[in-house]
mmCIF file of C-alpha atoms in Angstrom:
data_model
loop_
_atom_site.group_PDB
_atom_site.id
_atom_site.type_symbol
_atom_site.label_atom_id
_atom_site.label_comp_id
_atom_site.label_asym_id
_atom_site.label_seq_id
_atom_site.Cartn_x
_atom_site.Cartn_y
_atom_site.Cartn_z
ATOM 1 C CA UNK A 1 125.837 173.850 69.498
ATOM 2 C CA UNK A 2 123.855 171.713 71.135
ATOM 3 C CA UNK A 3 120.854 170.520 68.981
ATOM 4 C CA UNK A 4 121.247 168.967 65.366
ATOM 5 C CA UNK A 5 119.453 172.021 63.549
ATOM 6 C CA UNK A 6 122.194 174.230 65.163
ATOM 7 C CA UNK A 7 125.103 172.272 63.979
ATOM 8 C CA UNK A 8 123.870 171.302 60.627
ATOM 9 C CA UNK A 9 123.077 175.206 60.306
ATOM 10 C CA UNK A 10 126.759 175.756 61.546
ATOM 11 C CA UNK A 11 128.089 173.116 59.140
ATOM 12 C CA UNK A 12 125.892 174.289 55.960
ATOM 13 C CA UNK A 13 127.259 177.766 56.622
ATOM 14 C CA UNK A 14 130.479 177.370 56.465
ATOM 15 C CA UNK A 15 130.644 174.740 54.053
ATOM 16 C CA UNK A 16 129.283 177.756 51.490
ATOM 17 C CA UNK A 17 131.967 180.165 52.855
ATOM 18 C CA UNK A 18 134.381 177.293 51.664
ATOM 19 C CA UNK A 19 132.745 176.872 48.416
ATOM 20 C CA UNK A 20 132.853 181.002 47.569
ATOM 21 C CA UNK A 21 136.115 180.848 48.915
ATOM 22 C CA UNK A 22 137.053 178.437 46.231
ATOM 23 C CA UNK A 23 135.401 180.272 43.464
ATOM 24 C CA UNK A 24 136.713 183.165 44.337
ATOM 25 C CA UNK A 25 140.414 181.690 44.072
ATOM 26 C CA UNK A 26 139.650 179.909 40.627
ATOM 27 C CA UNK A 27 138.271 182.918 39.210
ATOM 28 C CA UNK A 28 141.461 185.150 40.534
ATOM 29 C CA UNK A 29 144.190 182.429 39.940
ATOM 30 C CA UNK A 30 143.549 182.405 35.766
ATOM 31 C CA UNK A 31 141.997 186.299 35.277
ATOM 32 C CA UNK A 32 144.870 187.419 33.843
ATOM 33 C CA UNK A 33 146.509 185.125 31.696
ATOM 34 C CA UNK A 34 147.290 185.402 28.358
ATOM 35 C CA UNK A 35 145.297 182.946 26.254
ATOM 36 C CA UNK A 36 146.686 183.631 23.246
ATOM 37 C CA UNK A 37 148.932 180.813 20.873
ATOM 38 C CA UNK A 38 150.157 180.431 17.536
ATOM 39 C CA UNK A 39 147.869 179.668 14.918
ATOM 40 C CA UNK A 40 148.902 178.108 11.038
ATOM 41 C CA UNK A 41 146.347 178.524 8.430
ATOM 42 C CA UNK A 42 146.228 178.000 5.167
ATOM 43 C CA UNK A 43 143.549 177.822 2.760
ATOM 44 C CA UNK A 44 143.638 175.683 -0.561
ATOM 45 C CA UNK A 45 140.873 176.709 -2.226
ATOM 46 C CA UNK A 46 138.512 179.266 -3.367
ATOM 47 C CA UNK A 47 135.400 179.395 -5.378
ATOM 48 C CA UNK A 48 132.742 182.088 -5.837
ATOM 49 C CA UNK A 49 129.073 182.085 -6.889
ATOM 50 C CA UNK A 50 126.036 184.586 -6.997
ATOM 51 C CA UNK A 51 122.807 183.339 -5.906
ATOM 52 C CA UNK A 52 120.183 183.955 -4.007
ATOM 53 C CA UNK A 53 120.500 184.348 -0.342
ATOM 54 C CA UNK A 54 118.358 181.290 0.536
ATOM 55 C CA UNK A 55 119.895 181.282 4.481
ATOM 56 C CA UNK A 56 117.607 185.207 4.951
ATOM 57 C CA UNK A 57 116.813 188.060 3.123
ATOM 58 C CA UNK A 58 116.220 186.624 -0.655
ATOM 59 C CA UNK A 59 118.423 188.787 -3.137
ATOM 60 C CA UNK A 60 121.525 187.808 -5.294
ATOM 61 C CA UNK A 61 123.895 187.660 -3.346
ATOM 62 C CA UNK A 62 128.217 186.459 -3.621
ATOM 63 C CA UNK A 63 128.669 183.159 -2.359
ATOM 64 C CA UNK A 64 132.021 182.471 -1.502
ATOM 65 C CA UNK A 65 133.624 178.491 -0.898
ATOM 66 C CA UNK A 66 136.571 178.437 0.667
ATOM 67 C CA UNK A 67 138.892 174.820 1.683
ATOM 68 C CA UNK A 68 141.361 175.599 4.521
ATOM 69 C CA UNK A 69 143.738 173.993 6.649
ATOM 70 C CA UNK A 70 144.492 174.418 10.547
ATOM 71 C CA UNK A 71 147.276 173.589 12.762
ATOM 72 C CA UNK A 72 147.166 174.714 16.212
ATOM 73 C CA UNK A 73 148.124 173.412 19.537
ATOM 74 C CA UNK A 74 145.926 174.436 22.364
ATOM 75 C CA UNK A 75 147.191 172.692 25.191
ATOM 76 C CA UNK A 76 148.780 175.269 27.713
ATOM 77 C CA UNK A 77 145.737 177.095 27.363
ATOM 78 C CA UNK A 78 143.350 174.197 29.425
ATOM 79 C CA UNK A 79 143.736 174.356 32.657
ATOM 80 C CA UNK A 80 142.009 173.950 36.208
ATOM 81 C CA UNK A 81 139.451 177.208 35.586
ATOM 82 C CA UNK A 82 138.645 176.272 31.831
ATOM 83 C CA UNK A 83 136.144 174.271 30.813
ATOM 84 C CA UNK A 84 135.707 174.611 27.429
ATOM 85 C CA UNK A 85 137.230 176.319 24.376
ATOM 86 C CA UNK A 86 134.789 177.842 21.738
ATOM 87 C CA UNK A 87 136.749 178.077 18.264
ATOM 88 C CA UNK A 88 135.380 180.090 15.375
ATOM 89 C CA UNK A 89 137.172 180.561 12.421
ATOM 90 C CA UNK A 90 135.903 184.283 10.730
ATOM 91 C CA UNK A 91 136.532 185.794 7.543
ATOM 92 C CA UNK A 92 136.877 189.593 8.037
ATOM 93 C CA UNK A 93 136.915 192.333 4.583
ATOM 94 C CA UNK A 94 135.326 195.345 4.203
ATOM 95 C CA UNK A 95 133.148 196.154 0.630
ATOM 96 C CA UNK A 96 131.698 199.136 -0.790
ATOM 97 C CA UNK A 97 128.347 198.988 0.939
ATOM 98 C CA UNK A 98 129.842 197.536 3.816
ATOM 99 C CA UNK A 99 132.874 199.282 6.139
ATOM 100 C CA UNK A 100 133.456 195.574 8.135
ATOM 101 C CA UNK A 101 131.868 192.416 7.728
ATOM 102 C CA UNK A 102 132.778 189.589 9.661
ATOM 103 C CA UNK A 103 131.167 185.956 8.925
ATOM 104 C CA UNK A 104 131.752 183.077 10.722
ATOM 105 C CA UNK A 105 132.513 179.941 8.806
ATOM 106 C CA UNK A 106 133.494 177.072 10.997
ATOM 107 C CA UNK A 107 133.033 176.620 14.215
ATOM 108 C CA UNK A 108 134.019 174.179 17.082
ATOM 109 C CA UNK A 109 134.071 173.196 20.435
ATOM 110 C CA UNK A 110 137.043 171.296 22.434
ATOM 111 C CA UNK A 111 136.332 170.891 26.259
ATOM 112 C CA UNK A 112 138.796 170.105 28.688
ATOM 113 C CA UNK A 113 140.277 166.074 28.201
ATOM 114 C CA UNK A 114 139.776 166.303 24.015
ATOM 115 C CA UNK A 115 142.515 165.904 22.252
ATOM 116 C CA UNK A 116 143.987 169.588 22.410
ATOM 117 C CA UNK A 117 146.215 169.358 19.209
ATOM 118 C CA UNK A 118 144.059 170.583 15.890
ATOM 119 C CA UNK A 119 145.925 169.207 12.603
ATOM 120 C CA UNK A 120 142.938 169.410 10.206
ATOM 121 C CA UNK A 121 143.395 169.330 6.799
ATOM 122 C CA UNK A 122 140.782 170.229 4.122
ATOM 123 C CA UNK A 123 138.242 171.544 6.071
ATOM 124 C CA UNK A 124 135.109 172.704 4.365
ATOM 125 C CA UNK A 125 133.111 175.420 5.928
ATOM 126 C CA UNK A 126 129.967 174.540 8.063
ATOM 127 C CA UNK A 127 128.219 177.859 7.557
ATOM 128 C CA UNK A 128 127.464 180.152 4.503
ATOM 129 C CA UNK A 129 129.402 182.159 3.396
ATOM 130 C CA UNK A 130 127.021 184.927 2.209
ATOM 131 C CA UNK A 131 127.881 188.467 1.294
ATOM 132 C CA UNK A 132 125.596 191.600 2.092
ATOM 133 C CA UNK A 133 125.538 192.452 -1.433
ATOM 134 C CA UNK A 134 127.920 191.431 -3.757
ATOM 135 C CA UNK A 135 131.207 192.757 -2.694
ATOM 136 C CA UNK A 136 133.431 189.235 -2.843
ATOM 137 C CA UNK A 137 133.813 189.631 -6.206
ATOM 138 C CA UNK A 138 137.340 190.823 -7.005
ATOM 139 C CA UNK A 139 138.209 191.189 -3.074
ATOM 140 C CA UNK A 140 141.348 191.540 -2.908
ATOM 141 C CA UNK A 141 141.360 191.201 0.824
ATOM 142 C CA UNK A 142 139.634 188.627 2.532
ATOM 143 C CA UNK A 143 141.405 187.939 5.915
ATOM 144 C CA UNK A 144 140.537 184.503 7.683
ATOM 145 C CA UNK A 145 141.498 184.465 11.905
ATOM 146 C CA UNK A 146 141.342 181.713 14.481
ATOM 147 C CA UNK A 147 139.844 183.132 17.445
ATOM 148 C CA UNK A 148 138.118 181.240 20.590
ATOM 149 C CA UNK A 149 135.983 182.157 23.500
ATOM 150 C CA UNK A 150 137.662 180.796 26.852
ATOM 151 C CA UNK A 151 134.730 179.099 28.702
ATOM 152 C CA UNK A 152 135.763 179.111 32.487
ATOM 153 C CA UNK A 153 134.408 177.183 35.490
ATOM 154 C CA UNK A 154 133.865 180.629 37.273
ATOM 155 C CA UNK A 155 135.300 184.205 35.946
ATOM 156 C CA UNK A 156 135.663 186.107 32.583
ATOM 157 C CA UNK A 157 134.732 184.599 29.352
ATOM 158 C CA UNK A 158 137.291 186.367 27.211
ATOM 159 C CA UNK A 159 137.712 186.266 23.326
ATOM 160 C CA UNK A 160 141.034 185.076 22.207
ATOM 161 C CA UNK A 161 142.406 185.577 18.907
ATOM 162 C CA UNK A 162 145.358 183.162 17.690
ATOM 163 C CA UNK A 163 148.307 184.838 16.435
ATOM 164 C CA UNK A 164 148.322 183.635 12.849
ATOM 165 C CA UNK A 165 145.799 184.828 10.133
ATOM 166 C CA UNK A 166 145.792 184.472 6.415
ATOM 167 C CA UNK A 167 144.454 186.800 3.935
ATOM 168 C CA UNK A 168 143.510 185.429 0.723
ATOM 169 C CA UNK A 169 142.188 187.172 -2.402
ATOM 170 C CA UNK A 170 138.604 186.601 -3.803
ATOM 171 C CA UNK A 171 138.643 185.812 -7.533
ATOM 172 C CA UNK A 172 136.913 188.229 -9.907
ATOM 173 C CA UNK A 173 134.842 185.494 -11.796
ATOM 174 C CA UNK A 174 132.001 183.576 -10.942
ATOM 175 C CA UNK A 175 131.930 180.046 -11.094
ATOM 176 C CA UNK A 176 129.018 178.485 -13.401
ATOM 177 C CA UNK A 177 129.059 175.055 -12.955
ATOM 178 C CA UNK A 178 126.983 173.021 -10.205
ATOM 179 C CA UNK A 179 131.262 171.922 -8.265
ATOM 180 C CA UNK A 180 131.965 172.458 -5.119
ATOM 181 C CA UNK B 1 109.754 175.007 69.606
ATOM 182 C CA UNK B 2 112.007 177.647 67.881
ATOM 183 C CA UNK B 3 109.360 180.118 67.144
ATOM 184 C CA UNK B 4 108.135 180.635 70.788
ATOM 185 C CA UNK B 5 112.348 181.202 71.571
ATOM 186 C CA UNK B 6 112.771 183.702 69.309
ATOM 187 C CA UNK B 7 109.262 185.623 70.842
ATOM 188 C CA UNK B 8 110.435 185.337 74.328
ATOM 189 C CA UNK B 9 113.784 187.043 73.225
ATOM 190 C CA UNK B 10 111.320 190.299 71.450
ATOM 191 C CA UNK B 11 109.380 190.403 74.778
ATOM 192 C CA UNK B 12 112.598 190.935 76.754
ATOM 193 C CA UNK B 13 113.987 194.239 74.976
ATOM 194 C CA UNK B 14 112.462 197.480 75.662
ATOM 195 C CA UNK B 15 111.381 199.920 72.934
ATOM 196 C CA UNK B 16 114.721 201.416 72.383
ATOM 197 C CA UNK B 17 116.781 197.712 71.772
ATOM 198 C CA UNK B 18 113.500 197.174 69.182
ATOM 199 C CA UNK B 19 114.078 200.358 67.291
ATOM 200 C CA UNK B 20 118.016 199.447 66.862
ATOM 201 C CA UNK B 21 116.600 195.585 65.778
ATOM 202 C CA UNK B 22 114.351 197.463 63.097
ATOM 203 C CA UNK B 23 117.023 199.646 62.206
ATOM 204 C CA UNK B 24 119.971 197.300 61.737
ATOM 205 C CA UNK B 25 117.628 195.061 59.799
ATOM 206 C CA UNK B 26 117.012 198.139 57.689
ATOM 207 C CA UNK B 27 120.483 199.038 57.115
ATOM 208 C CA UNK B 28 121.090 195.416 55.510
ATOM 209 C CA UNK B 29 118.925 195.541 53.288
ATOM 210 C CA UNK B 30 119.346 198.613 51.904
ATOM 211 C CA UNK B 31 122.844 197.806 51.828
ATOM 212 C CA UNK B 32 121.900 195.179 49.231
ATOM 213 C CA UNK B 33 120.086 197.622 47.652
ATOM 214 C CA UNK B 34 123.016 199.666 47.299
ATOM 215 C CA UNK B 35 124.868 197.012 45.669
ATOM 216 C CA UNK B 36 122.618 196.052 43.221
ATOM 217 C CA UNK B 37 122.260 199.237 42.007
ATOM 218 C CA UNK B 38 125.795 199.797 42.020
ATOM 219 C CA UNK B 39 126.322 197.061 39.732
ATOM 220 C CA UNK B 40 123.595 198.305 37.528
ATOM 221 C CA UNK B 41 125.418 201.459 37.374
ATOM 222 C CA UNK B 42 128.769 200.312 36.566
ATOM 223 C CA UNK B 43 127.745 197.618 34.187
ATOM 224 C CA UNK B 44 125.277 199.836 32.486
ATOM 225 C CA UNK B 45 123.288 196.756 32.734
ATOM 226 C CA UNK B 46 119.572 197.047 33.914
ATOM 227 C CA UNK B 47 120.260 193.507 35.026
ATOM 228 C CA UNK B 48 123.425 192.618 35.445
ATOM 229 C CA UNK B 49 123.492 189.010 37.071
ATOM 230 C CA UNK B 50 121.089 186.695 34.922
ATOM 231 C CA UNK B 51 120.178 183.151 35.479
ATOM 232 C CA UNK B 52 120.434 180.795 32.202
ATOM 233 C CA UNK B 53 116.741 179.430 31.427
ATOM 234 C CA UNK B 54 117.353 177.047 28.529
ATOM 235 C CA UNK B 55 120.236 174.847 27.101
ATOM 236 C CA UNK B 56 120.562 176.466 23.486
ATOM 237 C CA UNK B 57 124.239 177.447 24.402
ATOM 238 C CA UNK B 58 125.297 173.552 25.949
ATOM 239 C CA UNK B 59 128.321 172.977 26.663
ATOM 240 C CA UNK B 60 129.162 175.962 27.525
ATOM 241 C CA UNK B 61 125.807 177.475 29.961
ATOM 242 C CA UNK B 62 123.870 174.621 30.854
ATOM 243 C CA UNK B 63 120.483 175.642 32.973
ATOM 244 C CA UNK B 64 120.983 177.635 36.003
ATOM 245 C CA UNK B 65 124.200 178.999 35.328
ATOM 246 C CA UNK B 66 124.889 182.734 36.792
ATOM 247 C CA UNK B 67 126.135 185.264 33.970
ATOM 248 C CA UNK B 68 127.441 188.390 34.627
ATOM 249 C CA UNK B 69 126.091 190.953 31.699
ATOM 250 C CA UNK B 70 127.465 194.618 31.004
ATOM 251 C CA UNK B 71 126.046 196.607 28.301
ATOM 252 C CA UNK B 72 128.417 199.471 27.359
ATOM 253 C CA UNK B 73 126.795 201.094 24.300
ATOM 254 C CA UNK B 74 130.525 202.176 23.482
ATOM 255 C CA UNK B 75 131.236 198.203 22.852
ATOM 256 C CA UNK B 76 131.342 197.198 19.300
ATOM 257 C CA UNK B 77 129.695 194.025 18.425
ATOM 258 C CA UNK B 78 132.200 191.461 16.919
ATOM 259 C CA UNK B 79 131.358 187.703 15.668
ATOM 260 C CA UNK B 80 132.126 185.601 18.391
ATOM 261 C CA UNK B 81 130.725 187.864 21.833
ATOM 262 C CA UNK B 82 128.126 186.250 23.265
ATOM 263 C CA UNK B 83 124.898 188.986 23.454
ATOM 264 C CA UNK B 84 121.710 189.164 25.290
ATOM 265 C CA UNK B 85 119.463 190.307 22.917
ATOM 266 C CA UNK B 86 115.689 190.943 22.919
ATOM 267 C CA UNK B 87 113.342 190.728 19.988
ATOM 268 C CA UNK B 88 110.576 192.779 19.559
ATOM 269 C CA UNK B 89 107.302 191.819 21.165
ATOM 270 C CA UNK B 90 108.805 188.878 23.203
ATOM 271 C CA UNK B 91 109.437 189.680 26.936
ATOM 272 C CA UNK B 92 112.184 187.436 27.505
ATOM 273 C CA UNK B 93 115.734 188.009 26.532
ATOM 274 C CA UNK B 94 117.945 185.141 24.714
ATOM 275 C CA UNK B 95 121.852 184.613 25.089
ATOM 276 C CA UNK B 96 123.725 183.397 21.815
ATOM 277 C CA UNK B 97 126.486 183.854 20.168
ATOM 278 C CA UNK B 98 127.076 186.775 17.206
ATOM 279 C CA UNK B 99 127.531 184.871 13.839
ATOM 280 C CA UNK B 100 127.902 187.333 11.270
ATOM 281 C CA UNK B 101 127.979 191.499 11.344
ATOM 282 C CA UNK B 102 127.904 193.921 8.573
ATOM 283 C CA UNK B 103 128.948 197.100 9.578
ATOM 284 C CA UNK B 104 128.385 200.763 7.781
ATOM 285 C CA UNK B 105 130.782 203.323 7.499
ATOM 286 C CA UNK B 106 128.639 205.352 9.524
ATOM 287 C CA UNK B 107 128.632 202.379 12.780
ATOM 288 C CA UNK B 108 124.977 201.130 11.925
ATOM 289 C CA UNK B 109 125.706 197.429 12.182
ATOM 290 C CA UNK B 110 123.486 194.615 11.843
ATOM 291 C CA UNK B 111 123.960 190.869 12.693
ATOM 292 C CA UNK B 112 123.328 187.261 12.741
ATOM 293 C CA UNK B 113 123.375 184.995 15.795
ATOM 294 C CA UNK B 114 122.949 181.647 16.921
ATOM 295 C CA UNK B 115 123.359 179.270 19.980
ATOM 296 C CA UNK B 116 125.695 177.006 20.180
ATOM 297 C CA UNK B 117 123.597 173.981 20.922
ATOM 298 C CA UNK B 118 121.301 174.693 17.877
ATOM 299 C CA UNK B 119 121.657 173.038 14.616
ATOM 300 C CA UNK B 120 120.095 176.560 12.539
ATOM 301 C CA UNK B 121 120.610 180.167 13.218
ATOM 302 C CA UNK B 122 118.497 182.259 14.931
ATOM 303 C CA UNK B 123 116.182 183.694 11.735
ATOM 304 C CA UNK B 124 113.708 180.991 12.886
ATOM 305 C CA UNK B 125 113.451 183.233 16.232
ATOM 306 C CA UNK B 126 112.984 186.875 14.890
ATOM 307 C CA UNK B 127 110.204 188.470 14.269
ATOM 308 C CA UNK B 128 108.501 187.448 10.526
ATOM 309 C CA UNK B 129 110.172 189.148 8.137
ATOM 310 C CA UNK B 130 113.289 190.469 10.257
ATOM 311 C CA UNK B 131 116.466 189.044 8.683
ATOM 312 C CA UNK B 132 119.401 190.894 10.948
ATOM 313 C CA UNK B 133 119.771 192.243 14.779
ATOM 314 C CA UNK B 134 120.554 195.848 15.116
ATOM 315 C CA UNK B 135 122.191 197.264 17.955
ATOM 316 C CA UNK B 136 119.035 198.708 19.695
ATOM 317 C CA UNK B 137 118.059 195.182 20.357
ATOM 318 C CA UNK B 138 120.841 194.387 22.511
ATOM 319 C CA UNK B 139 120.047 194.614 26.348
ATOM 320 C CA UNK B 140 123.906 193.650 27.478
ATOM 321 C CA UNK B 141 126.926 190.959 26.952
ATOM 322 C CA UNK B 142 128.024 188.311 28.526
ATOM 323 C CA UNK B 143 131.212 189.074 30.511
ATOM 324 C CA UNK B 144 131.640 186.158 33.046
ATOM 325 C CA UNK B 145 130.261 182.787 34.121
ATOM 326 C CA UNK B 146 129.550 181.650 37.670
ATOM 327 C CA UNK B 147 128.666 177.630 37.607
ATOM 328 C CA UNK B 148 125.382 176.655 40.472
ATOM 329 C CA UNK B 149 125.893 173.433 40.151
ATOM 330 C CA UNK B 150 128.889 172.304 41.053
ATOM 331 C CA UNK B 151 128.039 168.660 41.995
ATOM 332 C CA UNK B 152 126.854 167.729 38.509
ATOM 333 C CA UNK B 153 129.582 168.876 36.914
ATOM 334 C CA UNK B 154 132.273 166.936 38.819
ATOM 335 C CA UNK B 155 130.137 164.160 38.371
ATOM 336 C CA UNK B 156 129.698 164.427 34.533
ATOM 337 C CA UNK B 157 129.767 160.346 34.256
ATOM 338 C CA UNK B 158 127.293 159.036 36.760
ATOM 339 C CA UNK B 159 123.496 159.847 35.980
ATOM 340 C CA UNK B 160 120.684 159.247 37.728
ATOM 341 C CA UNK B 161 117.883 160.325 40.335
ATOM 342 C CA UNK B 162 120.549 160.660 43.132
ATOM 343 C CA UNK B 163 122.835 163.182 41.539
ATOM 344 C CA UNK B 164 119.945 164.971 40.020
ATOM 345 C CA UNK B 165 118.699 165.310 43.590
ATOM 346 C CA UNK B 166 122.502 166.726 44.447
ATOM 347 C CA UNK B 167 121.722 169.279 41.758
ATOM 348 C CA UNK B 168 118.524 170.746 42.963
ATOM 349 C CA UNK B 169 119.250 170.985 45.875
ATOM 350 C CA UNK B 170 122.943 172.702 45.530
ATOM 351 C CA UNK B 171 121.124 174.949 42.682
ATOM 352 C CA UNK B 172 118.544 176.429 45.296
ATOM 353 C CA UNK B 173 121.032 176.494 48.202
ATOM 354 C CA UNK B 174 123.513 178.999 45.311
ATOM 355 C CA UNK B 175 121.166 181.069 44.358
ATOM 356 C CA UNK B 176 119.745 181.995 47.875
#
């Protein structure tokens, strides 16, 4: 250890045994924990047309609107080995051409320091909600979950769903006029 | 001044102390060979440690990020996994999030995805005239995260040419 190159090569060494150490602790530290909390939804509206499929392949299509609440408080799920939470709130049912469909409508993303306590009322949905076909109609199950994808400094990006789902029934008319 | 050490030290072993050099330098690396192909074994993966190239899925996988992919075929494909996915004719495989599925009784599925950074789904990226995924396209998932550069994200307030510096430097040093 007697020339600068050797030390700094010494130094530089170890200092990325520390750092893989340190990963390697993070990572083991959360793997297992349950991510899971209790979710309240409730939706207070829905609406149903048939148009075209304008968002990809063009044919008539159900287009369903839905207005939902969500309560949830996500705060003993941050800690030091997450960085961000991914939340996606998906409308599962299954339809005659169609054993499982499962559509996103709303997504969002809360990283570590945001305010972890959702209260959101009236919440409109950012995507489509486009059938394969025209299987809303009449649905007499439509089941909306909270779920979210743990983001992690370093380890497992697991898929969390909240314990708390709603199913809501699809009504057998379409609507005409130009509301929503 | 180095090189001519290390020279002096090759002149000074006889044939046999070479043939052990050679031979313990072989044994490395085919022990990272071994483990390589292990984890393309038990991840079913052909590749399964990529490097992020773009910053479609921000927040989350900024550029240079590590992920760790397995590609069960036994999986099912649920909104919400992040896949690697590869569309016909392009070479390069893209990491984003499943949007939508449709699912047959008889397990042909097809589905939607998008990254999280990007304002539109991924239609825009297909091939012309291809609407939906299908699960042949799929070349793994995304099963962890490994961060390269640590200093930039501890530092998530300053910018500027120093900690960019910080980053290339730490982001080279990580992934040799």
């Amino acid at each position: 250890m007697n020339t600068v190159l050797s030390r700094a090569n010494s130094l530089f060494a170890f200092s990325l045994s520390v750092m893989a150490a340190l990963t390697f602790g993070c990572f083991i530290t959360t793997a297992f924990k349950d991510r899971s909390v209790p979710v309240r939804l409730h939706v207070s509206r829905i609406m149903l047309k048939n148009v075209e499929d304008f968002t990809g392949p063009r044919e008539r299509s159900d287009l369903g609107f839905i207005t939902f609440d969500i309560t949830a408080d996500l705060e003993n799920i941050f800690d030091w080995n997450v960085k961000q939470l991914f939340l996606y709130l998906s409308a599962e049912y299954s339809t005659k051409n169609n054993a499982l469909n499962q559509v996103v409508l709303w997504d969002k993303i809360v990283l570590r320091g945001d305010n972890p306590k959702l209260l959101l009322k009236d919440m409109k949905t950012k995507y489509f909600f486009f059938d394969d076909g025209n299987g809303l109609k009449g649905n007499r199950n439509v089941t909306l979950t909270l779920s979210w994808n743990v983001v992690p400094n370093a380890g497992i990006l697991p898929l969390v769903t909240g314990s708390g789902h709603v199913s809501v029934p699809f009504p057998d008319k379409y609507e005409i006029t130009k509301s929503y | 001044m180095l090189s001519l050490d290390f020279l002096d030290d090759v002149r000074r072993m006889n044939k046999r102390q070479l043939y052990y050099q050679v031979l313990n330098f072989g044994m490395i690396v085919s022990s990272a060979l071994m483990i390589w192909k292990g984890l393309m074994v038990i991840t079913g993966s052909e590749s399964p440690i990529v490097v992020v190239l773009s910053g479609s899925m921000e927040p989350a996988f900024h550029r240079g990020d590590l992920l760790f992919l397995t590609n069960r075929v036994e999986d099912p494909i649920r909104v919400g996994e992040i896949v690697v996915f590869r569309i016909e004719g392009r070479e390069i495989p893209i990491v984003h999030r499943v949007l939508k599925i449709h699912e047959k009784q008889n397990g042909h599925i097809k589905f939607l995805t998008k990254g999280d950074n990007n304002a539109v789904d991924d239609r825009g990226l297909y091939k012309q005239g291809q609407h939906w995924l299908e699960k042949k396209d799929v070349v793994g998932r995304a099963r962890g995260l490994f961060i390269s550069d640590i200093i930039r994200r501890t530092d998530q307030s300053r910018t500027g040419i120093v900690s960019y510096r910080y980053k290339e430097v730490w982001n080279t040093a990580l992934i040799y």
